[in-house]
Coordinates of C-alpha atoms in Angstrom, one line a residue:
M1483 CA 32.7 136.8 153.7
P1484 CA 33.4 136.6 150.1
A1485 CA 37.3 136.5 149.5
S1486 CA 38.8 139.4 148.2
T1487 CA 40.3 139.7 144.6
S1488 CA 43.1 141.3 143.4
P1489 CA 43.0 142.7 139.8
D1490 CA 44.3 140.5 137.1
P1491 CA 47.4 141.9 135.4
L1492 CA 46.5 140.1 132.1
K1493 CA 43.1 142.0 131.8
P1494 CA 43.0 145.6 130.5
Q1495 CA 42.8 148.2 133.0
G1496 CA 41.5 151.3 131.1
N1497 CA 43.1 152.5 127.9
L1498 CA 45.5 155.0 129.1
E1499 CA 48.9 155.0 127.5
Q1500 CA 51.6 153.6 129.8
M1501 CA 55.2 153.5 128.9
V1502 CA 57.7 150.8 129.5
V1503 CA 61.1 151.8 129.2
L1504 CA 63.9 149.1 128.2
T1505 CA 67.3 149.8 129.3
G1506 CA 70.6 147.9 130.0
N1507 CA 74.3 147.7 129.0
P1508 CA 75.3 147.5 125.3
N1509 CA 75.4 143.9 124.0
A1510 CA 73.3 142.7 126.8
G1511 CA 70.5 141.4 124.4
K1512 CA 68.2 144.5 124.8
T1513 CA 67.2 144.7 121.1
T1514 CA 66.3 141.1 121.1
V1515 CA 64.1 141.4 124.0
F1516 CA 62.6 144.6 122.5
N1517 CA 61.8 142.8 119.2
A1518 CA 60.4 139.7 121.2
L1519 CA 58.0 142.0 123.2
T1520 CA 56.8 144.0 120.6
G1521 CA 56.7 141.6 117.5
L1522 CA 59.0 143.7 115.3
R1523 CA 56.4 146.4 114.8
A1524 CA 58.7 149.2 116.1
R1525 CA 58.5 153.0 114.9
V1526 CA 62.0 154.2 114.3
G1527 CA 62.8 158.0 114.5
N1528 CA 65.2 160.3 116.3
Y1529 CA 65.0 162.2 119.7
A1530 CA 64.3 165.9 119.1
G1531 CA 67.6 167.9 118.2
V1532 CA 70.0 164.7 118.0
T1533 CA 70.8 162.1 115.7
V1534 CA 70.1 159.3 118.4
E1535 CA 67.8 156.7 117.2
R1536 CA 64.6 156.4 119.0
K1537 CA 62.7 153.1 118.7
E1538 CA 59.5 152.2 120.3
G1539 CA 56.6 149.7 119.9
R1540 CA 53.3 148.4 121.3
L1541 CA 53.6 145.7 123.7
R1542 CA 51.9 142.5 121.9
E1543 CA 49.3 140.3 122.9
T1544 CA 47.7 142.7 125.3
Q1545 CA 44.6 144.8 124.8
R1546 CA 46.2 147.6 126.8
N1547 CA 47.8 150.6 125.4
I1548 CA 51.4 150.1 126.5
T1549 CA 54.3 151.5 124.6
V1550 CA 57.7 149.9 124.9
L1551 CA 60.8 152.4 124.4
D1552 CA 64.2 150.8 123.7
L1553 CA 66.7 153.2 125.1
P1554 CA 70.3 153.3 124.0
G1555 CA 73.0 151.0 125.7
A1556 CA 74.3 152.8 128.7
Y1557 CA 77.1 151.7 131.2
S1558 CA 76.3 154.0 133.9
L1559 CA 73.9 157.1 134.6
S1560 CA 77.2 159.2 134.4
P1561 CA 77.2 159.7 130.5
Q1562 CA 80.3 159.5 128.4
S1563 CA 78.5 159.6 125.3
L1564 CA 75.3 161.2 123.6
D1565 CA 73.6 157.8 123.6
E1566 CA 74.2 157.6 127.5
Q1567 CA 73.0 161.0 128.0
I1568 CA 69.9 160.4 126.1
A1569 CA 69.2 157.4 128.4
R1570 CA 69.9 159.0 131.5
D1571 CA 67.5 162.0 130.6
V1572 CA 64.8 159.8 129.7
L1573 CA 65.1 157.9 133.1
F1574 CA 65.3 161.2 134.9
H1575 CA 62.3 162.5 132.9
R1576 CA 64.0 165.4 131.4
L1577 CA 62.8 165.0 127.7
H1578 CA 59.4 166.6 127.4
E1579 CA 58.4 164.5 124.2
V1580 CA 58.8 161.3 126.2
Q1581 CA 56.4 160.2 128.7
A1582 CA 57.6 159.4 132.4
P1583 CA 58.2 155.7 132.7
A1584 CA 55.6 153.8 134.1
V1585 CA 57.8 150.6 134.4
V1586 CA 61.5 150.2 133.7
V1587 CA 63.0 146.8 132.4
V1588 CA 66.6 146.5 132.9
V1589 CA 68.2 143.9 130.7
V1590 CA 71.1 142.2 132.4
D1591 CA 73.7 139.7 130.7
A1592 CA 73.9 136.8 133.1
A1593 CA 77.3 135.9 131.7
N1594 CA 78.6 139.4 132.7
L1595 CA 76.7 139.9 136.1
Q1596 CA 78.9 142.0 137.9
R1597 CA 79.5 144.8 135.3
N1598 CA 75.7 144.8 134.3
L1599 CA 74.6 144.9 137.9
Y1600 CA 76.5 148.6 138.4
F1601 CA 73.9 150.1 135.9
A1602 CA 71.1 148.1 137.1
T1603 CA 71.3 148.9 140.8
Q1604 CA 71.6 152.5 139.8
V1605 CA 68.3 152.3 137.9
I1606 CA 66.5 150.6 140.7
E1607 CA 67.5 153.3 143.0
L1608 CA 65.5 155.8 140.8
G1609 CA 62.5 154.4 142.5
Y1610 CA 60.3 153.4 139.4
P1611 CA 58.5 150.1 139.4
T1612 CA 61.4 147.9 137.8
V1613 CA 61.8 144.4 136.6
V1614 CA 65.3 142.8 135.9
A1615 CA 65.3 140.7 132.7
L1616 CA 68.3 138.1 133.4
N1617 CA 69.2 137.5 129.7
M1618 CA 71.6 134.8 128.2
I1619 CA 71.2 132.3 131.2
D1620 CA 72.0 129.8 128.5
V1621 CA 75.4 131.4 127.8
A1622 CA 76.1 131.7 131.4
E1623 CA 75.5 128.1 132.1
G1624 CA 77.6 127.2 129.3
N1625 CA 80.4 129.1 130.9
G1626 CA 79.8 127.2 134.2
C1627 CA 78.0 130.0 135.8
K1628 CA 74.7 129.3 137.5
V1629 CA 72.5 132.5 138.7
D1630 CA 69.9 131.8 141.3
S1631 CA 67.2 134.2 139.9
A1632 CA 65.0 134.0 143.1
S1633 CA 68.1 135.1 145.5
L1634 CA 69.0 137.7 143.1
A1635 CA 65.3 139.3 143.1
K1636 CA 65.5 139.1 147.1
A1637 CA 69.0 141.1 147.0
L1638 CA 67.7 143.7 144.5
G1639 CA 64.3 144.1 145.9
V1640 CA 62.5 143.8 142.2
P1641 CA 61.2 141.0 140.4
V1642 CA 64.0 139.0 138.4
V1643 CA 62.9 137.1 135.1
P1644 CA 65.5 134.6 133.7
L1645 CA 65.4 134.2 130.0
S1646 CA 67.0 133.5 126.7
A1647 CA 65.7 136.1 124.4
S1648 CA 67.5 134.9 121.2
Q1649 CA 65.7 131.3 121.7
G1650 CA 62.3 133.0 122.8
Q1651 CA 62.6 131.5 126.5
G1652 CA 61.1 133.5 129.2
I1653 CA 59.5 136.1 127.2
E1654 CA 55.9 135.3 128.2
A1655 CA 57.1 135.3 131.9
L1656 CA 58.6 138.8 131.4
R1657 CA 55.5 140.2 129.8
T1658 CA 53.5 138.9 132.8
A1659 CA 56.1 140.6 135.1
I1660 CA 55.6 144.0 133.3
L1661 CA 52.0 143.9 133.4
Q1662 CA 52.1 143.1 137.2
A1663 CA 54.7 145.8 137.7
L1664 CA 52.2 148.4 136.0
Q1665 CA 49.6 147.7 138.6
P1666 CA 49.3 150.7 141.1
K1667 CA 50.9 150.2 144.5
D1668 CA 49.4 152.0 147.5
P1669 CA 51.6 153.1 149.3
P1670 CA 54.4 153.0 146.7
T1671 CA 57.4 151.1 147.8
A1672 CA 60.6 152.9 148.5
P1673 CA 63.4 151.6 146.4
R1674 CA 66.7 149.9 148.0
F1675 CA 69.7 151.8 147.9
F1676 CA 73.1 149.9 147.3
C1677 CA 75.8 152.1 148.4
E1678 CA 77.0 151.9 152.0
L1679 CA 78.6 155.5 152.0
P1680 CA 80.7 157.2 154.9
E1681 CA 78.2 159.1 156.9
I1682 CA 79.5 162.5 155.9
F1683 CA 79.1 161.6 152.4
G1684 CA 75.4 160.7 152.8
Q1685 CA 74.7 163.8 154.7
E1686 CA 76.0 165.9 151.9
A1687 CA 74.1 164.1 149.1
T1688 CA 71.1 164.3 151.1
A1689 CA 71.6 168.0 151.5
I1690 CA 72.1 168.6 147.6
A1691 CA 69.1 166.4 146.9
S1692 CA 66.7 168.4 149.1
Q1693 CA 67.8 171.4 147.0
L1694 CA 67.2 169.7 143.7
R1695 CA 63.9 168.3 144.8
S1696 CA 62.6 172.0 145.2
Q1697 CA 62.9 172.2 141.3
T1698 CA 61.4 168.7 140.6
P1699 CA 59.0 167.9 143.8
D1700 CA 57.9 164.7 142.4
A1701 CA 61.2 163.3 141.7
K1702 CA 61.7 162.2 145.5
Y1703 CA 64.4 159.2 144.7
Q1704 CA 65.7 160.5 141.5
S1705 CA 67.1 163.5 143.2
L1706 CA 69.0 161.5 145.8
S1707 CA 70.5 159.5 143.0
E1708 CA 71.2 162.6 140.9
A1709 CA 73.0 164.1 144.0
L1710 CA 75.2 161.1 144.3
L1711 CA 75.9 161.3 140.7
L1712 CA 76.8 165.1 140.8
L1713 CA 78.8 164.9 143.8
S1714 CA 81.0 162.1 142.8
D1715 CA 81.3 162.4 139.2
D1716 CA 82.5 165.6 136.8
R1717 CA 81.0 164.2 133.8
A1718 CA 77.5 163.9 135.6
L1719 CA 77.7 167.6 136.7
E1720 CA 79.0 168.9 133.2
S1721 CA 76.3 167.1 131.2
A1722 CA 73.2 168.1 133.6
P1723 CA 70.7 170.6 132.3
A1724 CA 71.5 174.4 132.9
P1725 CA 68.9 174.9 135.7
I1726 CA 70.4 171.8 137.7
Q1727 CA 73.9 172.9 137.2
Q1728 CA 72.8 176.4 138.4
T1729 CA 71.4 175.0 141.4
A1730 CA 73.9 172.3 142.0
R1731 CA 77.3 173.5 141.0
P1732 CA 78.1 175.8 144.1
L1733 CA 76.7 173.2 146.5
V1734 CA 78.7 170.3 145.0
I1735 CA 81.9 172.5 145.0
E1736 CA 81.5 173.3 148.7
A1737 CA 80.5 169.8 149.6
R1738 CA 83.7 168.3 147.8
K1739 CA 85.6 170.6 149.9
R1740 CA 84.2 169.6 153.1
L1741 CA 84.6 165.7 152.3
E1742 CA 88.5 166.2 151.3
S1743 CA 89.0 168.1 154.4
S1744 CA 87.3 165.1 156.4
G1745 CA 89.7 162.7 154.3
V1746 CA 86.8 161.2 152.1
D1747 CA 87.6 160.7 148.4
W1748 CA 84.4 162.1 146.9
R1749 CA 85.8 160.8 143.4
S1750 CA 85.6 156.9 144.3
S1751 CA 83.7 156.6 147.6
A1752 CA 80.3 156.1 145.9
I1753 CA 81.8 153.9 142.9
A1754 CA 83.7 151.7 145.4
A1755 CA 80.9 151.3 147.7
R1756 CA 78.5 150.2 144.8
Y1757 CA 81.0 147.7 143.5
A1758 CA 81.5 146.4 147.0
R1759 CA 77.9 145.6 147.3
I1760 CA 77.5 144.2 144.0
A1761 CA 80.3 141.7 144.5
A1762 CA 78.7 140.6 147.7
I1763 CA 75.4 140.1 145.7
E1764 CA 77.3 138.2 142.9
Q1765 CA 79.0 135.9 145.5
M1766 CA 75.7 135.1 147.0
V1767 CA 73.4 134.4 143.9
V1768 CA 76.1 132.9 141.5
T1769 CA 77.4 129.2 141.7
L1770 CA 80.5 128.4 139.6
S1771 CA 81.1 124.9 138.2
E1772 CA 83.9 123.3 136.4
V1773 CA 84.1 124.1 132.7
P1774 CA 86.6 123.4 129.9
S1775 CA 89.7 125.5 130.4
Q1776 CA 89.5 126.6 126.8
T1777 CA 86.3 126.6 124.9
F1778 CA 85.7 126.8 121.0
T1779 CA 85.4 130.4 121.0
D1780 CA 88.5 130.9 123.2
R1781 CA 90.7 128.7 120.5
L1782 CA 89.0 130.8 117.7
D1783 CA 89.7 134.2 119.4
A1784 CA 93.2 133.1 119.7
I1785 CA 93.6 133.0 115.8
V1786 CA 91.4 135.9 115.0
T1787 CA 92.8 138.2 117.3
H1788 CA 96.5 137.2 116.7
R1789 CA 98.8 139.9 116.1
F1790 CA 100.0 138.5 113.0
W1791 CA 97.3 135.9 111.9
G1792 CA 94.7 138.3 112.9
V1793 CA 95.6 141.1 110.6
G1794 CA 96.1 138.8 107.7
I1795 CA 92.8 137.2 108.2
F1796 CA 91.1 140.8 108.4
I1797 CA 92.7 141.8 105.1
A1798 CA 91.6 138.3 103.5
L1799 CA 88.3 138.7 104.6
M1800 CA 87.7 142.4 103.5
T1801 CA 89.3 141.6 100.0
A1802 CA 86.8 138.6 99.6
M1803 CA 83.8 140.7 101.1
F1804 CA 84.6 143.7 98.5
Q1805 CA 85.6 141.4 95.5
S1806 CA 82.4 139.3 96.1
I1807 CA 80.3 142.4 96.2
F1808 CA 81.5 143.6 92.9
T1809 CA 81.4 140.1 91.3
L1810 CA 77.9 139.0 92.6
A1811 CA 76.4 142.3 92.0
A1812 CA 77.6 142.7 88.3
V1813 CA 74.7 140.4 87.1
P1814 CA 71.6 142.1 88.7
A1815 CA 73.2 145.5 88.2
D1816 CA 73.5 144.8 84.3
A1817 CA 70.1 143.6 84.4
L1818 CA 68.5 146.5 86.1
E1819 CA 70.6 148.9 83.6
S1820 CA 69.2 147.0 80.5
W1821 CA 65.6 147.0 82.1
I1822 CA 65.6 150.8 82.8
N1823 CA 67.2 151.7 79.5
A1824 CA 64.7 149.6 77.7
A1825 CA 61.8 151.2 79.6
G1826 CA 63.3 154.8 78.8
A1827 CA 63.5 153.9 75.1
W1828 CA 60.0 152.4 75.0
T1829 CA 58.5 155.3 76.8
A1830 CA 60.5 157.9 74.4
G1831 CA 59.4 156.0 71.4
R1832 CA 55.6 156.8 72.2
M1833 CA 56.2 160.4 72.5
P1834 CA 56.8 163.1 70.1
A1835 CA 60.4 163.9 69.4
G1836 CA 61.5 167.1 71.4
P1837 CA 62.7 168.4 74.6
L1838 CA 60.1 166.6 76.8
S1839 CA 61.0 163.1 75.3
E1840 CA 64.6 163.8 75.9
L1841 CA 63.9 164.9 79.4
I1842 CA 62.0 161.6 80.1
Q1843 CA 64.7 159.4 78.3
L1844 CA 68.0 160.9 79.3
G1845 CA 66.9 162.8 82.3
V1846 CA 64.4 160.6 84.4
F1847 CA 65.4 157.0 83.2
A1848 CA 69.0 157.6 82.7
G1849 CA 69.4 159.5 86.0
V1850 CA 67.4 157.2 88.0
G1851 CA 69.1 154.2 86.4
A1852 CA 72.5 155.6 87.0
V1853 CA 71.7 155.5 91.0
V1854 CA 69.5 152.2 90.9
V1855 CA 72.2 150.1 89.3
F1856 CA 74.3 150.4 92.8
L1857 CA 71.4 148.9 94.7
P1858 CA 72.6 145.3 94.4
Q1859 CA 76.2 146.3 95.7
I1860 CA 74.6 148.2 98.5
C1861 CA 72.4 145.5 99.7
L1862 CA 75.2 142.7 99.6
L1863 CA 77.5 145.3 101.4
F1864 CA 75.0 145.7 104.1
L1865 CA 74.3 141.9 104.2
F1866 CA 78.0 141.1 104.7
I1867 CA 78.2 143.9 107.5
G1868 CA 75.5 142.3 109.2
L1869 CA 77.0 138.8 109.1
L1870 CA 80.4 140.1 110.6
E1871 CA 78.5 142.1 113.3
D1872 CA 76.2 139.3 114.3
T1873 CA 79.2 136.7 114.4
G1874 CA 81.0 139.0 116.7
Y1875 CA 83.8 139.4 114.2
M1876 CA 83.8 143.2 114.1
A1877 CA 84.5 143.7 117.8
R1878 CA 87.5 141.0 117.4
A1879 CA 88.6 143.2 114.5
A1880 CA 88.5 146.3 116.2
F1881 CA 90.3 144.7 119.3

């Protein structure tokens, strides 16, 4: 009997567009991962009706029609900002202009595992094929924290790919894991849930989920996840779409009353249960080693965030930055102004005197020149802001 063969994930399986959604906590390296996967060929726009940026690109080095969508950073599926609300609505497939995710990649900061796993476990419970990109493993190991990715994958029930996106390590393995996750599974695998809730809390959440499922029959696991969110968080309830609020609000209010009468704190039960499970997972997969009591970054932070020296350093840096902008930009600005004036005079000199000549010289060239001369200053300003952001100083200045 000939051996059976499984489909090769690296070969194209048709040309239908598939959406890979990239999500994770802010500052987990998500944008770096996105750039590595798409090769900086991103289309940038806005989500319909809001100013939140929408960035997507094609998965590079594959013949398949796979789009990677970079979602705004989020700490939880209970939104506290418009960015987090957009991320939640995409994951719950509420935005009609965005295709339903075929695969979700959750970027997790290995150096802050417990904080990042809160959102990661919420996403895994939605039931999509999910890949966890365990980023910044070099930073974690430098801090004396070694994460066993195989044990983490077993605990989460999804593939875990260790990588250091800033150094390009693990990107190929992540791309392969994404392509493998895109292969259809029959029957689909049920997601793993991470909240060990009181029995009555689970019953109330299941009852609300069954009502929500009548509106979205395809969203089997998303309904249960959303019921947990609506039941335990007022922000999730207030930011839900009107049809869901109309269905869920009276059910949630009555369920909360029954929980309170039973002595169950509906505000903290789900959150505490999730953190307890995450802490157990972290203890199981993380090995801590001896590290220096104070790193170079710690010593530097002690200076730049000092209550007195920190303010002085901030004022000195801002003064030096703005002085440099005006000093360094003076040479190219003067050169631009001279070239524009010369071009205007040259053009006007070859036209008959009159209103049109004055319009060209004084209106077009002089008007455009008055704006263009600020370009060197703007470019330098964005350069300095980029340097301050990338070095991490702006976060320390805000602190």
